[in-house]
């Protein structure tokens, strides 16, 4: 899915709004922030972990998309936008670890978009692909010796 400059700007403004909202809080009890796209009307909502609506924007390119590929496209777009603002997001006044999560219409988790923690790095599937085979070979060689 190709986004217009206007849609990219709206997503970035939404993320900057979250950064502004959570930058200088003293006692934040938020642990996760949720992105929920609607393919019927193109609305992209952001909620906190108490289901408070924090932001709502309309992304015209989302209207009418169907299938699992559409959620994959949204994951890619949001991960890219969050990664673009990663340094600021890592310094939010939210108790770590906290996550940015993509959810469906039933608020079921589709994908973790970004995990922010001082001591933990979230590995994506590409990094882990084939790891089982490598570990099995390593263990086999270790036990043979």
mmCIF file of C-alpha atoms in Angstrom:
data_model
loop_
_atom_site.group_PDB
_atom_site.id
_atom_site.type_symbol
_atom_site.label_atom_id
_atom_site.label_comp_id
_atom_site.label_asym_id
_atom_site.label_seq_id
_atom_site.Cartn_x
_atom_site.Cartn_y
_atom_site.Cartn_z
ATOM 1 C CA UNK A 1 0.000 0.000 0.000
ATOM 2 C CA UNK A 2 1.319 3.389 -0.982
ATOM 3 C CA UNK A 3 0.557 6.307 1.340
ATOM 4 C CA UNK A 4 0.110 9.895 0.246
ATOM 5 C CA UNK A 5 2.260 12.598 1.777
ATOM 6 C CA UNK A 6 -0.813 13.846 3.629
ATOM 7 C CA UNK A 7 -1.436 10.431 5.221
ATOM 8 C CA UNK A 8 2.211 10.068 6.223
ATOM 9 C CA UNK A 9 2.055 13.525 7.762
ATOM 10 C CA UNK A 10 -1.131 12.674 9.708
ATOM 11 C CA UNK A 11 0.449 9.531 11.138
ATOM 12 C CA UNK A 12 3.602 11.430 12.077
ATOM 13 C CA UNK A 13 1.568 14.223 13.706
ATOM 14 C CA UNK A 14 -0.320 11.609 15.713
ATOM 15 C CA UNK A 15 2.924 10.090 16.968
ATOM 16 C CA UNK A 16 4.307 13.546 17.776
ATOM 17 C CA UNK A 17 1.091 14.228 19.710
ATOM 18 C CA UNK A 18 1.693 11.080 21.766
ATOM 19 C CA UNK A 19 5.279 12.178 22.389
ATOM 20 C CA UNK A 20 4.063 15.588 23.538
ATOM 21 C CA UNK A 21 1.377 14.065 25.763
ATOM 22 C CA UNK A 22 3.693 11.587 27.501
ATOM 23 C CA UNK A 23 6.993 13.474 27.585
ATOM 24 C CA UNK A 24 6.918 15.216 30.957
ATOM 25 C CA UNK A 25 4.502 13.316 33.163
ATOM 26 C CA UNK A 26 5.408 12.550 36.736
ATOM 27 C CA UNK A 27 3.153 9.571 37.416
ATOM 28 C CA UNK A 28 2.111 7.765 34.265
ATOM 29 C CA UNK A 29 0.275 4.497 34.708
ATOM 30 C CA UNK A 30 0.083 3.801 30.978
ATOM 31 C CA UNK A 31 1.849 0.616 29.948
ATOM 32 C CA UNK A 32 0.816 0.255 26.305
ATOM 33 C CA UNK A 33 -0.581 2.335 23.464
ATOM 34 C CA UNK A 34 -2.844 0.709 20.874
ATOM 35 C CA UNK A 35 -3.368 1.543 17.193
ATOM 36 C CA UNK A 36 -6.680 0.342 15.748
ATOM 37 C CA UNK A 37 -7.332 0.737 12.002
ATOM 38 C CA UNK A 38 -10.773 0.573 10.429
ATOM 39 C CA UNK A 39 -10.903 -0.505 6.807
ATOM 40 C CA UNK A 40 -14.513 0.568 6.480
ATOM 41 C CA UNK A 41 -13.998 4.294 7.018
ATOM 42 C CA UNK A 42 -10.191 4.632 7.024
ATOM 43 C CA UNK A 43 -10.080 5.732 10.634
ATOM 44 C CA UNK A 44 -6.931 5.040 12.650
ATOM 45 C CA UNK A 45 -7.541 5.342 16.371
ATOM 46 C CA UNK A 46 -5.015 5.371 19.190
ATOM 47 C CA UNK A 47 -6.010 4.189 22.668
ATOM 48 C CA UNK A 48 -4.220 3.889 25.978
ATOM 49 C CA UNK A 49 -4.429 0.703 28.036
ATOM 50 C CA UNK A 50 -7.597 1.927 29.765
ATOM 51 C CA UNK A 51 -9.373 2.302 26.383
ATOM 52 C CA UNK A 52 -9.238 6.087 26.479
ATOM 53 C CA UNK A 53 -9.264 7.429 22.929
ATOM 54 C CA UNK A 54 -6.123 9.528 22.509
ATOM 55 C CA UNK A 55 -6.296 10.290 18.821
ATOM 56 C CA UNK A 56 -8.301 9.562 15.707
ATOM 57 C CA UNK A 57 -7.280 10.333 12.138
ATOM 58 C CA UNK A 58 -8.597 9.329 8.734
ATOM 59 C CA UNK A 59 -6.228 7.596 6.328
ATOM 60 C CA UNK A 60 -7.997 7.463 2.967
ATOM 61 C CA UNK A 61 -5.779 4.656 1.673
ATOM 62 C CA UNK A 62 -7.189 2.287 4.337
ATOM 63 C CA UNK A 63 -10.766 2.508 3.041
ATOM 64 C CA UNK A 64 -11.908 -0.732 1.456
ATOM 65 C CA UNK A 65 -8.770 -2.790 2.058
ATOM 66 C CA UNK A 66 -9.419 -6.466 2.744
ATOM 67 C CA UNK A 67 -7.504 -9.546 3.806
ATOM 68 C CA UNK A 68 -4.481 -10.241 5.950
ATOM 69 C CA UNK A 69 -2.213 -8.310 3.583
ATOM 70 C CA UNK A 70 -3.954 -5.092 4.581
ATOM 71 C CA UNK A 71 -3.023 -5.592 8.261
ATOM 72 C CA UNK A 72 0.529 -6.460 7.194
ATOM 73 C CA UNK A 73 0.670 -3.195 5.269
ATOM 74 C CA UNK A 74 -0.526 -1.263 8.330
ATOM 75 C CA UNK A 75 2.095 -3.000 10.492
ATOM 76 C CA UNK A 76 4.834 -1.967 8.062
ATOM 77 C CA UNK A 77 3.627 1.634 7.830
ATOM 78 C CA UNK A 78 3.262 2.108 11.582
ATOM 79 C CA UNK A 79 6.570 0.402 12.408
ATOM 80 C CA UNK A 80 8.307 2.710 9.948
ATOM 81 C CA UNK A 81 6.643 5.789 11.450
ATOM 82 C CA UNK A 82 7.402 4.722 15.034
ATOM 83 C CA UNK A 83 10.983 3.871 14.135
ATOM 84 C CA UNK A 84 11.366 7.336 12.590
ATOM 85 C CA UNK A 85 10.533 8.813 16.033
ATOM 86 C CA UNK A 86 12.241 6.097 18.073
ATOM 87 C CA UNK A 87 14.687 8.312 20.004
ATOM 88 C CA UNK A 88 11.875 10.524 21.304
ATOM 89 C CA UNK A 89 9.658 7.521 22.053
ATOM 90 C CA UNK A 90 12.400 5.892 24.124
ATOM 91 C CA UNK A 91 12.408 8.915 26.462
ATOM 92 C CA UNK A 92 8.690 9.121 27.219
ATOM 93 C CA UNK A 93 7.614 9.407 30.846
ATOM 94 C CA UNK A 94 5.980 6.001 30.726
ATOM 95 C CA UNK A 95 7.143 3.242 33.052
ATOM 96 C CA UNK A 96 9.259 0.825 31.027
ATOM 97 C CA UNK A 97 8.741 -1.603 29.458
ATOM 98 C CA UNK A 98 5.881 -0.300 27.332
ATOM 99 C CA UNK A 99 4.653 -1.174 23.874
ATOM 100 C CA UNK A 100 2.949 0.203 20.816
ATOM 101 C CA UNK A 101 0.537 -2.458 19.633
ATOM 102 C CA UNK A 102 -1.669 -2.924 16.559
ATOM 103 C CA UNK A 103 -5.116 -4.314 17.398
ATOM 104 C CA UNK A 104 -8.096 -5.344 15.303
ATOM 105 C CA UNK A 105 -11.728 -4.231 15.652
ATOM 106 C CA UNK A 106 -12.192 -6.604 18.625
ATOM 107 C CA UNK A 107 -9.083 -5.123 20.268
ATOM 108 C CA UNK A 108 -7.229 -8.397 19.834
ATOM 109 C CA UNK A 109 -3.482 -7.985 19.335
ATOM 110 C CA UNK A 110 -2.367 -8.291 15.723
ATOM 111 C CA UNK A 111 1.279 -7.242 16.135
ATOM 112 C CA UNK A 112 3.612 -5.560 18.556
ATOM 113 C CA UNK A 113 4.880 -2.539 16.655
ATOM 114 C CA UNK A 114 7.526 -1.294 19.046
ATOM 115 C CA UNK A 115 8.675 -2.401 22.490
ATOM 116 C CA UNK A 116 10.508 0.200 24.535
ATOM 117 C CA UNK A 117 12.684 -1.132 27.329
ATOM 118 C CA UNK A 118 16.150 -0.246 28.529
ATOM 119 C CA UNK A 119 17.358 -3.842 28.744
ATOM 120 C CA UNK A 120 15.372 -5.677 26.093
ATOM 121 C CA UNK A 121 15.425 -5.704 22.317
ATOM 122 C CA UNK A 122 12.444 -7.036 20.372
ATOM 123 C CA UNK A 123 13.554 -9.321 17.556
ATOM 124 C CA UNK A 124 11.411 -9.614 14.467
ATOM 125 C CA UNK A 125 10.607 -12.852 12.655
ATOM 126 C CA UNK A 126 13.279 -12.289 10.012
ATOM 127 C CA UNK A 127 15.998 -12.358 12.631
ATOM 128 C CA UNK A 128 14.644 -15.527 14.229
ATOM 129 C CA UNK A 129 14.042 -17.440 10.997
ATOM 130 C CA UNK A 130 16.075 -20.646 11.010
ATOM 131 C CA UNK A 131 17.200 -20.186 14.605
ATOM 132 C CA UNK A 132 15.642 -23.501 15.715
ATOM 133 C CA UNK A 133 17.700 -25.417 13.175
ATOM 134 C CA UNK A 134 20.907 -23.635 14.188
ATOM 135 C CA UNK A 135 20.270 -24.285 17.880
ATOM 136 C CA UNK A 136 19.509 -27.968 17.212
ATOM 137 C CA UNK A 137 22.775 -28.338 15.283
ATOM 138 C CA UNK A 138 24.705 -26.542 18.033
ATOM 139 C CA UNK A 139 23.211 -28.768 20.744
ATOM 140 C CA UNK A 140 23.888 -31.910 18.691
ATOM 141 C CA UNK A 141 27.544 -30.931 18.201
ATOM 142 C CA UNK A 142 27.888 -30.006 21.851
ATOM 143 C CA UNK A 143 26.506 -33.338 23.080
ATOM 144 C CA UNK A 144 28.688 -35.346 20.671
ATOM 145 C CA UNK A 145 31.843 -33.863 22.172
#
